[in-house]
Coordinates of C-alpha atoms and ligand atoms in Angstrom, one line a residue:
M1 CA -13.3 -42.8 39.4
S2 CA -13.9 -42.2 35.8
E3 CA -11.5 -43.7 33.5
I4 CA -10.0 -43.0 29.9
S5 CA -11.8 -45.1 27.5
Y6 CA -9.7 -47.2 25.1
D7 CA -12.3 -47.5 22.5
K8 CA -11.1 -46.9 18.9
T9 CA -11.0 -43.1 18.0
D10 CA -13.0 -42.2 15.0
P11 CA -10.9 -40.4 12.3
H12 CA -14.1 -38.7 11.0
D13 CA -15.1 -37.5 14.4
F14 CA -12.2 -37.4 16.7
L15 CA -13.6 -35.8 19.7
D16 CA -16.9 -37.6 19.2
I17 CA -18.7 -34.1 18.6
D18 CA -21.8 -36.2 17.5
S19 CA -22.3 -37.1 21.1
L20 CA -23.1 -33.4 21.8
L21 CA -25.9 -33.3 19.3
S22 CA -29.5 -34.3 20.0
E23 CA -31.3 -37.2 18.0
E24 CA -33.2 -34.5 16.1
E25 CA -30.2 -32.6 15.2
I26 CA -28.4 -35.6 13.9
L27 CA -31.3 -36.6 11.9
L28 CA -31.6 -33.1 10.2
R29 CA -27.8 -33.0 9.7
D30 CA -27.9 -36.4 7.9
T31 CA -30.7 -35.4 5.8
V32 CA -29.0 -32.3 4.5
R33 CA -25.7 -34.5 4.3
N34 CA -27.4 -37.1 2.2
Y35 CA -29.0 -34.5 -0.2
V36 CA -25.7 -32.7 -0.6
E37 CA -24.0 -36.1 -1.4
K38 CA -26.6 -37.1 -3.9
E39 CA -27.7 -33.7 -5.5
I40 CA -24.8 -31.5 -5.1
Q41 CA -21.3 -33.2 -4.9
P42 CA -21.7 -35.0 -8.0
H43 CA -22.6 -31.9 -10.3
V44 CA -20.9 -28.8 -8.3
G45 CA -17.6 -29.2 -9.9
D46 CA -19.1 -28.8 -13.3
W47 CA -21.4 -25.9 -12.2
W48 CA -18.3 -24.1 -10.8
D49 CA -16.5 -24.8 -14.1
K50 CA -19.2 -23.3 -16.0
G51 CA -20.0 -20.6 -13.5
T52 CA -23.7 -21.3 -13.1
I53 CA -26.1 -23.1 -10.9
P54 CA -29.5 -24.6 -11.6
H55 CA -31.0 -22.0 -9.2
A56 CA -34.8 -22.7 -9.8
E57 CA -34.3 -26.4 -9.1
L58 CA -32.2 -25.8 -5.9
A59 CA -34.5 -23.3 -4.5
K60 CA -37.4 -25.8 -4.8
D61 CA -35.5 -28.7 -3.3
F62 CA -34.4 -26.5 -0.5
G63 CA -38.0 -25.3 0.0
E64 CA -39.1 -28.8 0.2
L65 CA -36.4 -29.7 2.8
G66 CA -37.4 -26.7 4.9
M67 CA -34.0 -24.9 4.7
L68 CA -35.0 -21.6 3.7
G69 CA -35.4 -19.3 6.5
M70 CA -35.5 -22.6 8.5
H71 CA -34.5 -20.9 11.9
L72 CA -37.5 -18.3 11.5
E73 CA -40.8 -18.9 13.2
G74 CA -44.1 -19.0 11.6
Y75 CA -45.0 -18.0 8.0
G76 CA -44.1 -21.2 6.6
C77 CA -40.7 -21.4 8.1
A78 CA -39.4 -24.5 9.6
G79 CA -38.6 -22.8 13.1
T80 CA -35.7 -24.8 14.0
S81 CA -33.1 -24.0 16.5
A82 CA -30.1 -22.0 15.6
T83 CA -27.7 -24.8 16.0
A84 CA -29.8 -26.9 13.6
Y85 CA -29.5 -24.0 11.0
G86 CA -25.8 -24.0 11.7
L87 CA -25.5 -27.7 11.0
A88 CA -27.4 -27.3 7.9
C89 CA -24.9 -24.6 6.8
L90 CA -22.1 -26.8 7.6
E91 CA -23.5 -29.7 5.5
L92 CA -24.2 -27.4 2.4
E93 CA -20.9 -25.9 2.6
A94 CA -19.2 -29.3 2.6
G95 CA -20.9 -29.2 -1.0
D96 CA -19.8 -25.8 -1.9
S97 CA -19.6 -22.3 -0.4
G98 CA -21.7 -20.9 -3.2
I99 CA -24.7 -23.4 -2.5
R100 CA -24.4 -22.3 1.2
S101 CA -24.3 -18.8 0.1
F102 CA -27.6 -19.2 -1.8
V103 CA -29.4 -20.5 1.4
S104 CA -27.8 -17.9 3.6
V105 CA -28.7 -15.2 1.5
Q106 CA -32.2 -16.3 1.2
G107 CA -32.9 -17.0 5.0
S108 CA -30.5 -14.8 6.8
L109 CA -30.2 -11.7 4.6
A110 CA -33.4 -11.4 2.8
M111 CA -36.2 -13.4 4.8
F112 CA -34.8 -12.3 8.1
P113 CA -35.1 -8.4 7.7
I114 CA -38.7 -9.0 6.5
W115 CA -39.4 -11.2 9.5
K116 CA -37.7 -8.8 12.0
F117 CA -38.5 -5.4 10.5
G118 CA -41.3 -6.1 8.2
S119 CA -45.1 -5.3 8.6
E120 CA -47.6 -8.1 9.1
D121 CA -48.7 -7.6 5.5
Q122 CA -45.1 -7.9 4.2
K123 CA -44.3 -10.9 6.1
Q124 CA -47.6 -12.6 4.8
T125 CA -47.0 -11.6 1.3
W126 CA -43.4 -12.7 1.0
L127 CA -42.2 -15.1 3.7
P128 CA -44.3 -18.2 2.8
R129 CA -43.3 -18.0 -0.8
M130 CA -39.7 -17.3 0.1
A131 CA -39.7 -20.4 2.4
S132 CA -40.9 -22.7 -0.2
G133 CA -38.4 -21.4 -2.8
E134 CA -41.0 -19.8 -5.1
V135 CA -39.7 -16.3 -4.5
I136 CA -35.9 -15.7 -4.4
G137 CA -34.5 -12.8 -2.5
C138 CA -31.3 -10.8 -2.5
F139 CA -29.6 -8.5 -0.1
G140 CA -28.1 -5.1 -1.4
L141 CA -25.8 -3.4 1.0
T142 CA -22.4 -3.3 -0.5
E143 CA -21.7 -0.5 -3.1
A144 CA -18.6 -0.2 -5.4
D145 CA -17.0 2.5 -3.1
S146 CA -18.7 1.2 0.2
G147 CA -17.6 -2.2 1.5
S148 CA -16.2 -2.6 4.8
D149 CA -17.7 0.8 5.8
P150 CA -21.3 0.3 4.6
A151 CA -22.6 3.3 6.4
S152 CA -20.7 5.5 3.8
M153 CA -23.4 4.2 1.1
R154 CA -24.5 6.7 -1.6
T155 CA -27.8 4.8 -2.7
H156 CA -30.6 7.0 -1.5
A157 CA -34.3 7.0 -1.4
R158 CA -36.5 10.3 -1.2
K159 CA -40.0 10.6 -0.4
D160 CA -42.5 11.6 -3.2
G161 CA -46.0 11.9 -2.1
S162 CA -46.9 8.4 -0.8
D163 CA -44.1 6.8 -2.8
W164 CA -40.4 6.4 -2.2
V165 CA -37.8 6.9 -5.2
I166 CA -34.5 5.0 -5.0
S167 CA -31.5 6.0 -6.8
G168 CA -27.9 4.5 -6.7
S169 CA -26.4 1.1 -7.2
K170 CA -25.1 -2.0 -5.3
M171 CA -22.2 -4.1 -6.1
W172 CA -21.3 -7.7 -5.3
I173 CA -24.9 -8.8 -4.7
T174 CA -25.4 -12.6 -4.4
N175 CA -28.4 -13.8 -6.2
G176 CA -28.9 -10.4 -7.7
S177 CA -29.9 -11.3 -11.3
I178 CA -32.1 -14.3 -10.3
A179 CA -33.9 -12.6 -7.6
D180 CA -37.5 -11.8 -7.6
I181 CA -37.0 -9.3 -4.7
A182 CA -34.2 -7.3 -3.4
V183 CA -34.0 -6.0 0.1
V184 CA -32.1 -2.9 -0.5
W185 CA -30.7 -0.6 2.2
A186 CA -30.5 3.2 1.3
R187 CA -29.8 6.5 2.9
T188 CA -32.9 8.7 3.6
N189 CA -33.8 11.8 5.5
E190 CA -34.9 9.5 8.2
G191 CA -31.6 7.4 8.5
V192 CA -30.7 4.1 6.6
R193 CA -33.9 2.4 5.6
G194 CA -34.7 -1.0 4.1
F195 CA -36.8 -1.5 0.9
I196 CA -38.5 -4.6 -0.5
I197 CA -38.1 -4.0 -4.3
P198 CA -39.7 -6.4 -6.6
T199 CA -37.0 -6.9 -9.4
D200 CA -39.5 -6.2 -12.2
T201 CA -40.1 -2.8 -10.9
P202 CA -39.2 -0.1 -13.7
G203 CA -35.8 1.5 -13.2
F204 CA -34.4 -1.7 -11.6
S205 CA -31.6 -3.8 -13.5
A206 CA -29.0 -6.2 -12.6
A207 CA -25.8 -7.3 -14.4
D208 CA -23.9 -10.4 -13.5
I209 CA -20.2 -10.0 -12.4
K210 CA -18.3 -12.2 -14.8
K211 CA -14.8 -13.8 -14.7
K212 CA -15.0 -14.6 -10.9
A213 CA -12.1 -17.2 -9.8
S214 CA -14.1 -17.7 -6.6
L215 CA -17.7 -18.7 -5.6
R216 CA -18.3 -19.6 -9.2
A217 CA -21.5 -21.7 -8.4
S218 CA -23.1 -18.6 -7.3
V219 CA -24.6 -15.6 -9.1
T220 CA -23.2 -12.1 -8.1
S221 CA -24.5 -9.2 -9.7
E222 CA -24.4 -5.3 -9.7
L223 CA -27.9 -3.7 -9.0
V224 CA -28.8 -0.4 -10.4
F225 CA -31.7 1.7 -9.3
D226 CA -32.5 4.3 -11.8
D227 CA -35.3 6.3 -9.9
V228 CA -36.9 3.2 -8.8
R229 CA -40.5 4.0 -7.5
V230 CA -42.0 1.9 -4.7
P231 CA -45.1 2.7 -2.5
E232 CA -44.7 3.3 1.2
D233 CA -45.8 -0.2 2.1
F234 CA -42.5 -1.6 0.4
L235 CA -40.5 0.1 3.0
L236 CA -39.6 -2.0 6.0
P237 CA -41.2 -0.1 8.9
G238 CA -39.3 -1.6 11.8
V239 CA -35.7 -0.1 11.6
S240 CA -34.2 3.2 10.5
S241 CA -30.5 2.8 11.1
M242 CA -27.4 0.8 10.1
R243 CA -28.6 -1.8 13.0
G244 CA -31.0 -3.2 10.3
P245 CA -28.5 -4.5 7.9
L246 CA -25.8 -5.1 10.5
S247 CA -28.3 -7.4 12.4
C248 CA -29.0 -9.3 9.2
L249 CA -25.1 -9.8 8.9
N250 CA -24.8 -11.2 12.2
E251 CA -27.5 -13.9 11.4
A252 CA -25.5 -14.8 8.2
R253 CA -22.2 -14.6 9.9
F254 CA -23.3 -17.2 12.5
G255 CA -23.9 -19.6 9.5
I256 CA -20.6 -19.0 8.0
A257 CA -19.0 -20.0 11.3
F258 CA -20.5 -23.3 10.8
G259 CA -20.4 -23.5 7.1
A260 CA -16.6 -22.8 6.8
M261 CA -16.1 -26.0 8.9
G262 CA -18.1 -28.0 6.2
A263 CA -15.6 -26.8 3.5
A264 CA -12.6 -27.6 5.8
R265 CA -14.0 -31.0 6.6
D266 CA -14.4 -32.1 2.9
C267 CA -10.8 -30.9 2.3
Y268 CA -9.7 -33.0 5.2
E269 CA -11.8 -36.0 4.2
T270 CA -10.5 -35.8 0.7
A271 CA -6.9 -35.5 1.7
L272 CA -7.2 -38.2 4.2
A273 CA -8.8 -40.8 1.7
Y274 CA -6.3 -39.7 -1.1
A275 CA -3.1 -40.0 1.3
K276 CA -4.1 -43.6 2.2
E277 CA -4.5 -44.7 -1.6
R278 CA -1.8 -42.8 -3.1
E279 CA 1.7 -44.5 -3.1
Q280 CA 5.2 -43.0 -3.7
F281 CA 8.4 -44.7 -3.0
D282 CA 6.4 -47.8 -2.6
T283 CA 4.5 -46.3 0.4
P284 CA 1.1 -44.8 0.9
I285 CA 1.9 -41.0 1.2
A286 CA -0.2 -41.1 4.5
A287 CA 2.7 -43.1 6.2
F288 CA 5.1 -40.3 5.8
Q289 CA 5.5 -38.3 8.9
L290 CA 5.3 -35.1 7.0
T291 CA 1.8 -36.1 5.5
Q292 CA 0.5 -37.2 8.9
R293 CA 1.6 -33.7 10.3
K294 CA -0.7 -32.1 7.6
L295 CA -3.5 -34.5 8.3
V296 CA -3.5 -33.9 11.9
E297 CA -3.3 -30.2 11.6
M298 CA -6.4 -30.4 9.3
M299 CA -8.3 -32.9 11.6
V300 CA -7.6 -30.8 14.7
A301 CA -8.7 -27.5 13.0
V302 CA -11.9 -29.0 11.7
Q303 CA -12.7 -30.3 15.2
R304 CA -11.8 -27.3 17.0
G305 CA -13.7 -25.1 14.6
T306 CA -16.8 -27.4 14.8
L307 CA -16.7 -27.1 18.7
V308 CA -16.5 -23.2 18.5
A309 CA -19.5 -23.3 16.0
L310 CA -21.5 -25.6 18.2
H311 CA -20.8 -23.4 21.2
L312 CA -21.9 -20.5 19.3
G313 CA -25.0 -22.2 18.4
R314 CA -25.9 -23.3 21.9
R315 CA -25.5 -19.6 23.1
K316 CA -27.6 -18.3 20.2
D317 CA -30.4 -20.9 21.2
E318 CA -30.2 -19.6 24.8
G319 CA -30.3 -16.0 23.8
T320 CA -26.7 -15.2 25.1
L321 CA -24.6 -14.9 21.8
T322 CA -23.0 -11.6 21.3
P323 CA -22.1 -10.0 17.9
E324 CA -18.6 -10.0 19.2
Q325 CA -18.7 -13.7 19.7
V326 CA -20.1 -14.2 16.1
S327 CA -17.1 -12.4 14.9
F328 CA -14.9 -14.7 16.9
G329 CA -16.4 -17.6 14.9
K330 CA -16.4 -16.2 11.4
F331 CA -12.7 -14.8 11.8
D332 CA -11.3 -18.1 13.3
N333 CA -13.2 -20.6 11.5
V334 CA -12.8 -19.1 8.0
R335 CA -9.0 -18.5 8.4
N336 CA -8.5 -22.0 9.6
A337 CA -10.7 -23.4 6.8
L338 CA -8.6 -21.8 4.2
D339 CA -5.4 -23.1 6.1
V340 CA -7.0 -26.6 5.8
A341 CA -7.8 -26.3 2.3
R342 CA -4.3 -25.2 1.4
L343 CA -2.8 -28.1 3.4
A344 CA -5.2 -30.6 1.6
R345 CA -4.3 -29.0 -1.7
S346 CA -0.6 -29.8 -1.0
V347 CA -1.3 -33.5 0.0
L348 CA -3.2 -34.1 -3.3
G349 CA -0.1 -32.9 -5.3
A350 CA -1.0 -32.1 -9.0
N351 CA -4.3 -33.7 -8.5
G352 CA -5.1 -30.8 -6.0
I353 CA -5.2 -28.2 -8.7
T354 CA -8.2 -29.8 -10.8
L355 CA -11.8 -29.6 -10.5
E356 CA -11.8 -33.6 -10.2
Y357 CA -11.4 -33.1 -6.6
P358 CA -13.2 -30.5 -4.4
V359 CA -10.2 -29.2 -2.7
F360 CA -9.0 -26.3 -5.1
R361 CA -12.7 -25.3 -5.5
H362 CA -13.2 -25.0 -1.7
M363 CA -9.9 -23.1 -1.4
A364 CA -10.9 -20.5 -4.0
N365 CA -14.4 -20.2 -2.5
L366 CA -13.1 -19.6 0.9
E367 CA -11.2 -16.6 -0.3
T368 CA -14.6 -15.0 -0.9
V369 CA -15.9 -16.3 2.4
F370 CA -12.8 -14.8 4.2
T371 CA -13.9 -11.2 2.6
Y372 CA -17.7 -11.0 2.7
E373 CA -19.7 -10.7 5.6
G374 CA -17.1 -8.6 7.3
T375 CA -13.5 -9.4 6.2
N376 CA -11.1 -10.9 8.4
E377 CA -9.5 -7.6 9.4
I378 CA -13.0 -6.0 10.2
H379 CA -13.7 -9.1 12.7
T380 CA -10.1 -8.6 14.0
L381 CA -11.1 -4.8 14.9
V382 CA -14.5 -5.7 16.2
M383 CA -12.8 -8.1 18.9
G384 CA -10.1 -5.7 19.4
Q385 CA -12.6 -3.1 20.3
A386 CA -14.4 -5.5 22.7
I387 CA -11.2 -6.3 24.5
T388 CA -9.6 -3.0 24.7
G389 CA -12.5 -0.6 24.7
L390 CA -10.8 1.3 21.9
N391 CA -12.1 1.9 18.3
A392 CA -9.5 1.1 15.7
F393 CA -11.7 1.4 12.7
T394 CA -10.6 4.8 11.6
Ligands
FAD1 C1 -18.6 -13.3 -4.2 C2 -19.2 -12.1 -3.2 C3 -20.5 -12.1 -2.8 C4 -21.0 -11.0 -2.0 N1 -22.4 -11.0 -1.7 C5 -22.7 -9.8 -1.1 C6 -24.3 -9.7 -1.0 O1 -25.0 -10.7 -1.3 N2 -24.7 -8.5 -0.5 C7 -23.8 -7.5 -0.1 O2 -24.2 -6.3 0.3 N3 -22.4 -7.7 -0.2 C8 -22.0 -8.8 -0.8 N4 -20.6 -8.9 -1.0 C9 -19.7 -7.8 -0.7 C10 -18.8 -8.1 0.5 O3 -19.7 -8.1 1.9 C11 -17.7 -7.1 0.4 O4 -16.8 -7.5 -0.6 C12 -17.0 -6.7 1.9 O5 -17.6 -6.3 2.9 C13 -15.6 -6.0 1.6 O6 -15.8 -4.9 1.1 P1 -14.8 -4.5 -0.1 O7 -14.8 -5.7 -1.0 O8 -15.3 -3.3 -0.8 O9 -13.3 -4.5 0.4 P2 -12.9 -3.1 1.3 O10 -13.8 -2.7 2.3 O11 -12.4 -2.0 0.2 O12 -11.6 -3.7 2.0 C14 -10.4 -3.8 1.3 C15 -9.3 -4.3 2.4 O13 -9.1 -3.3 3.3 C16 -9.3 -3.8 4.6 N5 -10.0 -2.7 5.3 C17 -11.0 -1.9 5.2 N6 -11.2 -1.1 6.2 C18 -10.3 -1.4 7.1 C19 -10.0 -0.9 8.3 N7 -10.8 0.0 9.0 N8 -8.9 -1.3 9.0 C20 -8.1 -2.4 8.5 N9 -8.4 -2.8 7.2 C21 -9.4 -2.4 6.5 C22 -10.2 -4.8 4.3 O14 -10.2 -5.8 5.5 C23 -9.8 -5.6 3.1 O15 -8.6 -6.3 3.4 C24 -20.1 -10.0 -1.7 C25 -18.6 -10.0 -2.1 C26 -18.3 -11.2 -2.9 C27 -17.0 -11.2 -3.3

């Protein structure tokens, strides 16, 4: 008969989730974790405060670590499993959601559409340089009046001889003003098409969105296309419908299901350490029942969400993951991460509102993560439709 083990339980990995990872996955996870601990965590509070990131240096480092487009095969990409990519997202977001966003946008939103829908020539031209971090990409889908319903986009492209002329604007575009190329989705006579637009093309401009109170260690921009003319071979030939951008979003959302648990883990770890040190009434606050309740809620949420993410990763690797299951992970893990961050904030008391600790920064970042890549409500409707067969979007 198999018996219960009475070995000590690890407060940092309560369910021994590490035992579900391969040696290779643990090695990769630890490599990213070490990088984040050394190169991101000591500085990111300051970057966040100033609303800036050293994007060129980070791109180079991420390129050397093989983290840009890491789950894509060929063209200089690392070709790891989806699970390994997810684990990297988790570790990056333990640093900051903005840093994970930088890598997600590059790999899942800018490189993926070129890899999936691009011509051989486009792949050869862009992917190796994007994988190395030499070329930064952004993904332009959202518009000022077209967020949760991206099919209502107004940006359009018309054929003019052998060229395409693109007019309109995009809003809330991560990496917009620092990008070398923008993958932009526009309405055409042939359906929604994707274009690779070098950002030095005449008529293209990008302006940063200032005064953000969330995702401050990330560049967010408005893109304007004033009759931007590109040749036919800048059009992604492989897709002419909303399936194009939506498939990219599924890739990125998958990473978010993991990533949110990184932010949550960092909040839990910070609160646990703080509660054991901080004394009130001559007692560590960790000894109070009400604090233990919070710590246990956080720990359980992090472990549960990490298991969900890992399950999605395994399914993606075996080719059985559905978009609705991705919605499950994005929906549940992000809302739980926000709850964890808020609980951690309260454990830290007044210190919880400063940038000396990472908790408030994660909490504010997660408000963006709750909204982008399909809002919590939109993922609710995706799953609602899957279980009822009824469309409640309109
Ligand atoms: C920091 C940041 C970075 C971003 N980066 C990018 C990027 O790189 N590229 C890009 O293309 N976009 C990006 N986005 C945009 C993001 O994807 C959108 O903000 C998101 O899709 C929501 O759109 P919206 O903000 O217009 O909200 P809206 O769509 O106006 O929604 C407002 C509210 O209404 C709810 N709602 C909408 N429709 C329904 C419905 N049918 N039923 C019930 N409730 C509904 C929403 O859930 C939400 O609560 C970014 C956003 C942020 C904040």
